[in-house]
Amino acid sequence: MIVAKRKPLNEIADMVAPYKKVAVIGCRSCVAICLAGGEKEVKMTVSALKVKNKKEGRRQEFEALVVERQCEKEFVKEVEDKILSSDLVLSMACSLGAQTIGDMYPDHLCFPGLNTGFFGVPEEQGVWSEKCVGCGNCIIHTTGGICPISRCAKSMLNGPCGGSSNRKCEVNLDIDCAWAAIYDRLKLQNRLDLIESITPAKDWSASHAGGRRVYVREDARLTPHQKKGREAVQ
Amino acid sequence: MADRRPKVVGFCCERHAMDAVVLSARTGEQVDVSVRLVQVPCTGRVDGLHLLKAFEEGADAVFVLGCLEKNCYYDTGSIEGRKRVNYVKQMLSEAGIEKERLEMFNAASTNTWAFPDAVSRMVDIARKLGPIGGGERQ
């Protein structure tokens, strides 16, 4: 899931200050799970902004809305009238949600209310950790199911490095060495031979370096005829 | 300013905190009438949104009164309540609002002084800081 964090309220308030009617739109997917932009967080943000406005004597109108998945156009369409009748949309979804609204209504302003962090998992209640950087070329079958790209500070493919000491990383002693974890996992799986095999330099062309990535599944796409039919139904 | 009646909202759990409120009344303790009490099943039920709504609707100061943390009727309810109070205090602070306007207190059923003490502290804070935004009280 995508893990995000609410921007500081004063930053949000400064962003939305010049606009009279603000639609604050959350998302019930990843950001609701990481307690950043779900229904409750949207309502709390709106409430806190109203209290701040009261203190500063500013008059603004806020509307709190939540959609199922803000990165999908059909769900955003459900609140289209609210978006179009507002002066500004404050997206409390990840950057994907904010950009989806931006792409659908390019002449309409949509500002981010969250700082999008990383691809991660909930470790325990209230704790989320990064597990993937979306490099486009997964190798965790050779590393015991642990991603060295995201979890090793140096993204080493052949570790551990000389900076690993007592299972900790030299970058920060609070960080566990990813390669120590990989060693343990491979040992448990009886596959320690893998740690001695050399992994060649990674092909980063599948990663972000080449600009925006687009994946296409031709069999899932609609033909022009199908598109026409769907538009007719809508 | 002195003749203004501050608006203070108190969320009290219906267990030890309300027992303490009732007992303090029976013992003749006087409290400022400015306080509006909201009885909740447990302070663990108090949500950050409830606290913010109280400020939004005009409260000058808000407090939560729950059981003692190691003697909570529902075990960890008052710990949950305190965590939420701390989170909202941080939000208020980010928004440039004095975080002292919100406090959490704990009481055992027999602490007759706990409720009057919490009220007088919050009324003092509300008087000192005035209404949010400095507007006229209704």
JSON list of N, CA and C in Angstrom, two decimals, chain A residues 145-196:
[
{"chain": "A", "resi": 145, "resn": "GLY", "atom": "N", "xyz": [13.09, -13.21, 0.06]},
{"chain": "A", "resi": 145, "resn": "GLY", "atom": "CA", "xyz": [11.83, -12.48, 0.18]},
{"chain": "A", "resi": 145, "resn": "GLY", "atom": "C", "xyz": [11.98, -11.11, 0.82]},
{"chain": "A", "resi": 146, "resn": "ILE", "atom": "N", "xyz": [13.22, -10.65, 0.97]},
{"chain": "A", "resi": 146, "resn": "ILE", "atom": "CA", "xyz": [13.46, -9.32, 1.58]},
{"chain": "A", "resi": 146, "resn": "ILE", "atom": "C", "xyz": [14.08, -8.42, 0.51]},
{"chain": "A", "resi": 147, "resn": "CYS", "atom": "N", "xyz": [13.53, -7.25, 0.36]},
{"chain": "A", "resi": 147, "resn": "CYS", "atom": "CA", "xyz": [14.01, -6.37, -0.72]},
{"chain": "A", "resi": 147, "resn": "CYS", "atom": "C", "xyz": [15.22, -5.55, -0.26]},
{"chain": "A", "resi": 148, "resn": "PRO", "atom": "N", "xyz": [16.39, -5.81, -0.86]},
{"chain": "A", "resi": 148, "resn": "PRO", "atom": "CA", "xyz": [17.57, -5.03, -0.45]},
{"chain": "A", "resi": 148, "resn": "PRO", "atom": "C", "xyz": [17.56, -3.62, -1.04]},
{"chain": "A", "resi": 149, "resn": "ILE", "atom": "N", "xyz": [16.79, -3.42, -2.09]},
{"chain": "A", "resi": 149, "resn": "ILE", "atom": "CA", "xyz": [16.77, -2.09, -2.72]},
{"chain": "A", "resi": 149, "resn": "ILE", "atom": "C", "xyz": [16.12, -1.07, -1.77]},
{"chain": "A", "resi": 150, "resn": "SER", "atom": "N", "xyz": [15.02, -1.49, -1.16]},
{"chain": "A", "resi": 150, "resn": "SER", "atom": "CA", "xyz": [14.33, -0.55, -0.27]},
{"chain": "A", "resi": 150, "resn": "SER", "atom": "C", "xyz": [14.87, -0.59, 1.16]},
{"chain": "A", "resi": 151, "resn": "ARG", "atom": "N", "xyz": [15.30, -1.76, 1.60]},
{"chain": "A", "resi": 151, "resn": "ARG", "atom": "CA", "xyz": [15.65, -1.86, 3.02]},
{"chain": "A", "resi": 151, "resn": "ARG", "atom": "C", "xyz": [17.11, -1.62, 3.33]},
{"chain": "A", "resi": 152, "resn": "CYS", "atom": "N", "xyz": [17.98, -1.73, 2.32]},
{"chain": "A", "resi": 152, "resn": "CYS", "atom": "CA", "xyz": [19.40, -1.43, 2.53]},
{"chain": "A", "resi": 152, "resn": "CYS", "atom": "C", "xyz": [19.61, 0.04, 2.18]},
{"chain": "A", "resi": 153, "resn": "ALA", "atom": "N", "xyz": [20.27, 0.78, 3.06]},
{"chain": "A", "resi": 153, "resn": "ALA", "atom": "CA", "xyz": [20.47, 2.22, 2.83]},
{"chain": "A", "resi": 153, "resn": "ALA", "atom": "C", "xyz": [21.25, 2.47, 1.53]},
{"chain": "A", "resi": 154, "resn": "LYS", "atom": "N", "xyz": [22.09, 1.49, 1.15]},
{"chain": "A", "resi": 154, "resn": "LYS", "atom": "CA", "xyz": [22.88, 1.67, -0.08]},
{"chain": "A", "resi": 154, "resn": "LYS", "atom": "C", "xyz": [22.28, 0.88, -1.24]},
{"chain": "A", "resi": 155, "resn": "SER", "atom": "N", "xyz": [21.14, 0.26, -1.03]},
{"chain": "A", "resi": 155, "resn": "SER", "atom": "CA", "xyz": [20.49, -0.57, -2.05]},
{"chain": "A", "resi": 155, "resn": "SER", "atom": "C", "xyz": [21.47, -1.58, -2.65]},
{"chain": "A", "resi": 156, "resn": "MET", "atom": "N", "xyz": [22.25, -2.21, -1.80]},
{"chain": "A", "resi": 156, "resn": "MET", "atom": "CA", "xyz": [23.28, -3.13, -2.30]},
{"chain": "A", "resi": 156, "resn": "MET", "atom": "C", "xyz": [22.66, -4.44, -2.78]},
{"chain": "A", "resi": 157, "resn": "LEU", "atom": "N", "xyz": [23.20, -4.94, -3.87]},
{"chain": "A", "resi": 157, "resn": "LEU", "atom": "CA", "xyz": [22.72, -6.21, -4.41]},
{"chain": "A", "resi": 157, "resn": "LEU", "atom": "C", "xyz": [23.56, -7.37, -3.91]},
{"chain": "A", "resi": 158, "resn": "ASN", "atom": "N", "xyz": [24.79, -7.08, -3.46]},
{"chain": "A", "resi": 158, "resn": "ASN", "atom": "CA", "xyz": [25.66, -8.12, -2.91]},
{"chain": "A", "resi": 158, "resn": "ASN", "atom": "C", "xyz": [26.14, -7.64, -1.54]},
{"chain": "A", "resi": 159, "resn": "GLY", "atom": "N", "xyz": [25.41, -7.98, -0.54]},
{"chain": "A", "resi": 159, "resn": "GLY", "atom": "CA", "xyz": [25.75, -7.47, 0.78]},
{"chain": "A", "resi": 159, "resn": "GLY", "atom": "C", "xyz": [26.12, -8.58, 1.72]},
{"chain": "A", "resi": 160, "resn": "PRO", "atom": "N", "xyz": [26.36, -8.28, 2.99]},
{"chain": "A", "resi": 160, "resn": "PRO", "atom": "CA", "xyz": [26.34, -6.92, 3.54]},
{"chain": "A", "resi": 160, "resn": "PRO", "atom": "C", "xyz": [27.62, -6.16, 3.21]},
{"chain": "A", "resi": 161, "resn": "CYS", "atom": "N", "xyz": [27.59, -4.86, 3.39]},
{"chain": "A", "resi": 161, "resn": "CYS", "atom": "CA", "xyz": [28.78, -4.06, 3.12]},
{"chain": "A", "resi": 161, "resn": "CYS", "atom": "C", "xyz": [29.65, -4.02, 4.37]},
{"chain": "A", "resi": 162, "resn": "GLY", "atom": "N", "xyz": [30.77, -3.35, 4.29]},
{"chain": "A", "resi": 162, "resn": "GLY", "atom": "CA", "xyz": [31.69, -3.28, 5.44]},
{"chain": "A", "resi": 162, "resn": "GLY", "atom": "C", "xyz": [31.15, -2.44, 6.57]},
{"chain": "A", "resi": 163, "resn": "GLY", "atom": "N", "xyz": [30.09, -1.70, 6.31]},
{"chain": "A", "resi": 163, "resn": "GLY", "atom": "CA", "xyz": [29.53, -0.82, 7.35]},
{"chain": "A", "resi": 163, "resn": "GLY", "atom": "C", "xyz": [28.52, -1.52, 8.24]},
{"chain": "A", "resi": 164, "resn": "SER", "atom": "N", "xyz": [28.25, -2.79, 7.94]},
{"chain": "A", "resi": 164, "resn": "SER", "atom": "CA", "xyz": [27.29, -3.51, 8.76]},
{"chain": "A", "resi": 164, "resn": "SER", "atom": "C", "xyz": [28.00, -4.02, 10.02]},
{"chain": "A", "resi": 165, "resn": "SER", "atom": "N", "xyz": [27.47, -3.66, 11.18]},
{"chain": "A", "resi": 165, "resn": "SER", "atom": "CA", "xyz": [28.12, -4.06, 12.41]},
{"chain": "A", "resi": 165, "resn": "SER", "atom": "C", "xyz": [27.06, -4.44, 13.45]},
{"chain": "A", "resi": 166, "resn": "ASN", "atom": "N", "xyz": [27.23, -5.59, 14.04]},
{"chain": "A", "resi": 166, "resn": "ASN", "atom": "CA", "xyz": [26.25, -6.07, 15.03]},
{"chain": "A", "resi": 166, "resn": "ASN", "atom": "C", "xyz": [24.82, -5.99, 14.50]},
{"chain": "A", "resi": 167, "resn": "ARG", "atom": "N", "xyz": [24.65, -6.34, 13.25]},
{"chain": "A", "resi": 167, "resn": "ARG", "atom": "CA", "xyz": [23.33, -6.39, 12.60]},
{"chain": "A", "resi": 167, "resn": "ARG", "atom": "C", "xyz": [22.71, -5.01, 12.40]},
{"chain": "A", "resi": 168, "resn": "LYS", "atom": "N", "xyz": [23.53, -3.98, 12.58]},
{"chain": "A", "resi": 168, "resn": "LYS", "atom": "CA", "xyz": [23.01, -2.62, 12.40]},
{"chain": "A", "resi": 168, "resn": "LYS", "atom": "C", "xyz": [23.71, -1.94, 11.24]},
{"chain": "A", "resi": 169, "resn": "CYS", "atom": "N", "xyz": [23.06, -0.91, 10.71]},
{"chain": "A", "resi": 169, "resn": "CYS", "atom": "CA", "xyz": [23.59, -0.20, 9.54]},
{"chain": "A", "resi": 169, "resn": "CYS", "atom": "C", "xyz": [24.44, 0.98, 10.00]},
{"chain": "A", "resi": 170, "resn": "GLU", "atom": "N", "xyz": [25.52, 1.24, 9.26]},
{"chain": "A", "resi": 170, "resn": "GLU", "atom": "CA", "xyz": [26.39, 2.36, 9.67]},
{"chain": "A", "resi": 170, "resn": "GLU", "atom": "C", "xyz": [25.72, 3.72, 9.42]},
{"chain": "A", "resi": 171, "resn": "VAL", "atom": "N", "xyz": [24.74, 3.74, 8.54]},
{"chain": "A", "resi": 171, "resn": "VAL", "atom": "CA", "xyz": [24.06, 5.00, 8.26]},
{"chain": "A", "resi": 171, "resn": "VAL", "atom": "C", "xyz": [23.34, 5.52, 9.50]},
{"chain": "A", "resi": 172, "resn": "ASN", "atom": "N", "xyz": [22.71, 4.57, 10.21]},
{"chain": "A", "resi": 172, "resn": "ASN", "atom": "CA", "xyz": [22.00, 4.93, 11.43]},
{"chain": "A", "resi": 172, "resn": "ASN", "atom": "C", "xyz": [21.88, 3.65, 12.27]},
{"chain": "A", "resi": 173, "resn": "LEU", "atom": "N", "xyz": [22.36, 3.72, 13.49]},
{"chain": "A", "resi": 173, "resn": "LEU", "atom": "CA", "xyz": [22.39, 2.50, 14.31]},
{"chain": "A", "resi": 173, "resn": "LEU", "atom": "C", "xyz": [20.99, 2.02, 14.72]},
{"chain": "A", "resi": 174, "resn": "ASP", "atom": "N", "xyz": [19.98, 2.83, 14.42]},
{"chain": "A", "resi": 174, "resn": "ASP", "atom": "CA", "xyz": [18.60, 2.39, 14.69]},
{"chain": "A", "resi": 174, "resn": "ASP", "atom": "C", "xyz": [18.07, 1.49, 13.56]},
{"chain": "A", "resi": 175, "resn": "ILE", "atom": "N", "xyz": [18.78, 1.52, 12.42]},
{"chain": "A", "resi": 175, "resn": "ILE", "atom": "CA", "xyz": [18.31, 0.75, 11.26]},
{"chain": "A", "resi": 175, "resn": "ILE", "atom": "C", "xyz": [18.94, -0.64, 11.29]},
{"chain": "A", "resi": 176, "resn": "ASP", "atom": "N", "xyz": [18.09, -1.66, 11.13]},
{"chain": "A", "resi": 176, "resn": "ASP", "atom": "CA", "xyz": [18.63, -3.02, 11.03]},
{"chain": "A", "resi": 176, "resn": "ASP", "atom": "C", "xyz": [19.27, -3.21, 9.66]},
{"chain": "A", "resi": 177, "resn": "CYS", "atom": "N", "xyz": [20.37, -3.96, 9.65]},
{"chain": "A", "resi": 177, "resn": "CYS", "atom": "CA", "xyz": [21.03, -4.24, 8.37]},
{"chain": "A", "resi": 177, "resn": "CYS", "atom": "C", "xyz": [20.13, -5.19, 7.57]},
{"chain": "A", "resi": 178, "resn": "ALA", "atom": "N", "xyz": [19.77, -4.77, 6.36]},
{"chain": "A", "resi": 178, "resn": "ALA", "atom": "CA", "xyz": [18.88, -5.58, 5.52]},
{"chain": "A", "resi": 178, "resn": "ALA", "atom": "C", "xyz": [19.55, -6.90, 5.17]},
{"chain": "A", "resi": 179, "resn": "TRP", "atom": "N", "xyz": [20.87, -6.83, 4.96]},
{"chain": "A", "resi": 179, "resn": "TRP", "atom": "CA", "xyz": [21.57, -8.05, 4.52]},
{"chain": "A", "resi": 179, "resn": "TRP", "atom": "C", "xyz": [21.75, -9.05, 5.67]},
{"chain": "A", "resi": 180, "resn": "ALA", "atom": "N", "xyz": [21.77, -8.57, 6.90]},
{"chain": "A", "resi": 180, "resn": "ALA", "atom": "CA", "xyz": [21.78, -9.49, 8.04]},
{"chain": "A", "resi": 180, "resn": "ALA", "atom": "C", "xyz": [20.44, -10.23, 8.08]},
{"chain": "A", "resi": 181, "resn": "ALA", "atom": "N", "xyz": [19.36, -9.50, 7.78]},
{"chain": "A", "resi": 181, "resn": "ALA", "atom": "CA", "xyz": [18.02, -10.13, 7.74]},
{"chain": "A", "resi": 181, "resn": "ALA", "atom": "C", "xyz": [17.94, -11.12, 6.59]},
{"chain": "A", "resi": 182, "resn": "ILE", "atom": "N", "xyz": [18.53, -10.75, 5.46]},
{"chain": "A", "resi": 182, "resn": "ILE", "atom": "CA", "xyz": [18.51, -11.64, 4.29]},
{"chain": "A", "resi": 182, "resn": "ILE", "atom": "C", "xyz": [19.29, -12.92, 4.61]},
{"chain": "A", "resi": 183, "resn": "TYR", "atom": "N", "xyz": [20.45, -12.76, 5.27]},
{"chain": "A", "resi": 183, "resn": "TYR", "atom": "CA", "xyz": [21.26, -13.94, 5.65]},
{"chain": "A", "resi": 183, "resn": "TYR", "atom": "C", "xyz": [20.43, -14.89, 6.54]},
{"chain": "A", "resi": 184, "resn": "ASP", "atom": "N", "xyz": [19.77, -14.31, 7.54]},
{"chain": "A", "resi": 184, "resn": "ASP", "atom": "CA", "xyz": [18.96, -15.14, 8.46]},
{"chain": "A", "resi": 184, "resn": "ASP", "atom": "C", "xyz": [17.87, -15.88, 7.72]},
{"chain": "A", "resi": 185, "resn": "ARG", "atom": "N", "xyz": [17.21, -15.17, 6.83]},
{"chain": "A", "resi": 185, "resn": "ARG", "atom": "CA", "xyz": [16.09, -15.76, 6.10]},
{"chain": "A", "resi": 185, "resn": "ARG", "atom": "C", "xyz": [16.58, -16.89, 5.19]},
{"chain": "A", "resi": 186, "resn": "LEU", "atom": "N", "xyz": [17.70, -16.64, 4.50]},
{"chain": "A", "resi": 186, "resn": "LEU", "atom": "CA", "xyz": [18.23, -17.67, 3.59]},
{"chain": "A", "resi": 186, "resn": "LEU", "atom": "C", "xyz": [18.70, -18.90, 4.38]},
{"chain": "A", "resi": 187, "resn": "LYS", "atom": "N", "xyz": [19.26, -18.62, 5.56]},
{"chain": "A", "resi": 187, "resn": "LYS", "atom": "CA", "xyz": [19.72, -19.72, 6.41]},
{"chain": "A", "resi": 187, "resn": "LYS", "atom": "C", "xyz": [18.52, -20.58, 6.84]},
{"chain": "A", "resi": 188, "resn": "LEU", "atom": "N", "xyz": [17.46, -19.90, 7.20]},
{"chain": "A", "resi": 188, "resn": "LEU", "atom": "CA", "xyz": [16.23, -20.59, 7.61]},
{"chain": "A", "resi": 188, "resn": "LEU", "atom": "C", "xyz": [15.67, -21.43, 6.47]},
{"chain": "A", "resi": 189, "resn": "GLN", "atom": "N", "xyz": [15.83, -20.92, 5.27]},
{"chain": "A", "resi": 189, "resn": "GLN", "atom": "CA", "xyz": [15.29, -21.62, 4.09]},
{"chain": "A", "resi": 189, "resn": "GLN", "atom": "C", "xyz": [16.28, -22.62, 3.51]},
{"chain": "A", "resi": 190, "resn": "ASN", "atom": "N", "xyz": [17.44, -22.75, 4.16]},
{"chain": "A", "resi": 190, "resn": "ASN", "atom": "CA", "xyz": [18.49, -23.65, 3.65]},
{"chain": "A", "resi": 190, "resn": "ASN", "atom": "C", "xyz": [18.95, -23.27, 2.25]},
{"chain": "A", "resi": 191, "resn": "ARG", "atom": "N", "xyz": [19.09, -21.99, 2.01]},
{"chain": "A", "resi": 191, "resn": "ARG", "atom": "CA", "xyz": [19.48, -21.53, 0.66]},
{"chain": "A", "resi": 191, "resn": "ARG", "atom": "C", "xyz": [20.67, -20.58, 0.77]},
{"chain": "A", "resi": 192, "resn": "LEU", "atom": "N", "xyz": [21.55, -20.83, 1.74]},
{"chain": "A", "resi": 192, "resn": "LEU", "atom": "CA", "xyz": [22.67, -19.90, 1.97]},
{"chain": "A", "resi": 192, "resn": "LEU", "atom": "C", "xyz": [23.63, -19.78, 0.79]},
{"chain": "A", "resi": 193, "resn": "ASP", "atom": "N", "xyz": [23.58, -20.78, -0.12]},
{"chain": "A", "resi": 193, "resn": "ASP", "atom": "CA", "xyz": [24.44, -20.69, -1.31]},
{"chain": "A", "resi": 193, "resn": "ASP", "atom": "C", "xyz": [24.14, -19.42, -2.10]},
{"chain": "A", "resi": 194, "resn": "LEU", "atom": "N", "xyz": [22.91, -18.94, -2.00]},
{"chain": "A", "resi": 194, "resn": "LEU", "atom": "CA", "xyz": [22.52, -17.74, -2.77]},
{"chain": "A", "resi": 194, "resn": "LEU", "atom": "C", "xyz": [23.30, -16.50, -2.33]},
{"chain": "A", "resi": 195, "resn": "ILE", "atom": "N", "xyz": [23.66, -16.46, -1.04]},
{"chain": "A", "resi": 195, "resn": "ILE", "atom": "CA", "xyz": [24.33, -15.25, -0.55]},
{"chain": "A", "resi": 195, "resn": "ILE", "atom": "C", "xyz": [25.76, -15.16, -1.10]},
{"chain": "A", "resi": 196, "resn": "GLU", "atom": "N", "xyz": [26.28, -16.30, -1.53]},
{"chain": "A", "resi": 196, "resn": "GLU", "atom": "CA", "xyz": [27.64, -16.29, -2.09]},
{"chain": "A", "resi": 196, "resn": "GLU", "atom": "C", "xyz": [27.64, -16.05, -3.59]}
]
